[in-house]
mmCIF file of C-alpha atoms in Angstrom:
data_model
loop_
_atom_site.group_PDB
_atom_site.id
_atom_site.type_symbol
_atom_site.label_atom_id
_atom_site.label_comp_id
_atom_site.label_asym_id
_atom_site.label_seq_id
_atom_site.Cartn_x
_atom_site.Cartn_y
_atom_site.Cartn_z
ATOM 1 C CA ALA W 1 77.955 85.468 91.467
ATOM 2 C CA SER W 2 82.013 85.727 89.752
ATOM 3 C CA GLU W 3 83.129 89.420 88.515
ATOM 4 C CA MET W 4 83.691 87.146 85.544
ATOM 5 C CA GLU W 5 79.963 86.146 85.277
ATOM 6 C CA ASN W 6 79.360 89.755 86.087
ATOM 7 C CA GLY W 7 81.080 90.778 82.809
ATOM 8 C CA ALA W 8 83.498 92.949 84.823
ATOM 9 C CA LEU W 9 86.776 90.965 84.463
ATOM 10 C CA ALA W 10 87.988 89.493 81.294
ATOM 11 C CA ILE W 11 90.413 86.342 81.888
ATOM 12 C CA ASP W 12 91.066 83.602 79.442
ATOM 13 C CA ASP W 13 93.654 82.169 82.091
ATOM 14 C CA ILE W 14 92.796 82.541 85.452
ATOM 15 C CA PRO W 15 95.453 80.893 87.394
ATOM 16 C CA LEU W 16 97.972 82.975 85.380
ATOM 17 C CA ALA W 17 96.263 86.126 86.397
ATOM 18 C CA ALA W 18 96.194 84.879 89.892
ATOM 19 C CA ARG W 19 100.224 84.752 89.765
ATOM 20 C CA GLN W 20 100.695 88.019 88.091
ATOM 21 C CA PHE W 21 98.363 89.825 91.264
ATOM 22 C CA LEU W 22 100.316 88.041 93.840
ATOM 23 C CA GLY W 23 103.603 88.534 92.019
ATOM 24 C CA MET W 24 103.288 91.516 92.231
ATOM 25 C CA ILE W 25 102.282 91.994 95.909
ATOM 26 C CA ASN W 26 105.026 89.289 97.240
ATOM 27 C CA ASP W 27 107.660 90.932 95.266
ATOM 28 C CA VAL W 28 107.094 94.190 97.161
ATOM 29 C CA ILE W 29 105.921 93.329 100.324
ATOM 30 C CA PHE W 30 106.337 89.612 101.063
ATOM 31 C CA TRP W 31 109.804 88.528 99.798
ATOM 32 C CA PRO W 32 112.190 91.267 101.296
ATOM 33 C CA ARG W 33 110.470 91.070 104.132
ATOM 34 C CA PHE W 34 111.341 87.181 104.435
ATOM 35 C CA LEU W 35 114.977 87.742 103.355
ATOM 36 C CA VAL W 36 115.597 90.717 106.189
ATOM 37 C CA VAL W 37 113.957 89.656 108.593
ATOM 38 C CA ASP W 38 114.296 93.101 110.393
ATOM 39 C CA LEU W 39 113.171 95.321 107.251
ATOM 40 C CA GLU W 40 110.480 97.745 108.083
ATOM 41 C CA VAL W 41 107.070 97.794 105.880
ATOM 42 C CA THR W 42 104.587 100.263 106.941
ATOM 43 C CA ASP W 43 100.719 100.207 106.680
ATOM 44 C CA HIS W 44 101.442 102.802 103.678
ATOM 45 C CA GLU W 45 103.483 101.475 102.272
ATOM 46 C CA VAL W 46 101.360 98.058 102.102
ATOM 47 C CA THR W 47 98.168 99.887 101.125
ATOM 48 C CA ARG W 48 100.199 101.414 98.503
ATOM 49 C CA VAL W 49 101.919 97.969 96.628
ATOM 50 C CA ILE W 50 98.232 96.269 97.045
ATOM 51 C CA ASP W 51 96.262 99.984 95.584
ATOM 52 C CA GLY W 52 99.330 99.294 92.883
ATOM 53 C CA ALA W 53 97.968 95.330 92.344
ATOM 54 C CA VAL W 54 94.430 95.977 91.986
ATOM 55 C CA ALA W 55 94.364 98.844 89.555
ATOM 56 C CA THR W 56 97.050 97.127 87.303
ATOM 57 C CA PHE W 57 95.117 94.183 87.340
ATOM 58 C CA LEU W 58 92.250 96.027 86.341
ATOM 59 C CA ALA W 59 93.669 97.720 83.628
ATOM 60 C CA ARG W 60 94.795 94.160 82.649
ATOM 61 C CA TYR W 61 91.499 92.333 83.043
ATOM 62 C CA GLY W 62 89.146 94.577 83.791
ATOM 63 C CA ARG W 63 86.290 95.627 81.294
ATOM 64 C CA SER W 64 86.004 99.666 80.607
ATOM 65 C CA GLY W 65 84.571 101.869 83.628
ATOM 66 C CA ILE W 66 85.468 99.269 86.497
ATOM 67 C CA LEU W 67 88.523 100.895 87.742
ATOM 68 C CA PRO W 68 87.507 102.725 91.071
ATOM 69 C CA PRO W 69 88.146 106.285 91.483
ATOM 70 C CA ASN W 70 90.199 106.805 93.866
ATOM 71 C CA LEU W 71 92.612 103.991 92.577
#
């Protein structure tokens, strides 16, 4: 079952939520590397950006108590 069906997420506009989530990641990881070909982005930075995007997404769309403790 999906997280929406499980009641973990409350999203009215799924396509918008998906674009917002991908935008948080693409803005920091994809576009700078696309525009500056030799730009170095470390694995640590990628992990930090993704963890932040997940935490932000869950803060907006998650039901209380679902945020993992390490985020």
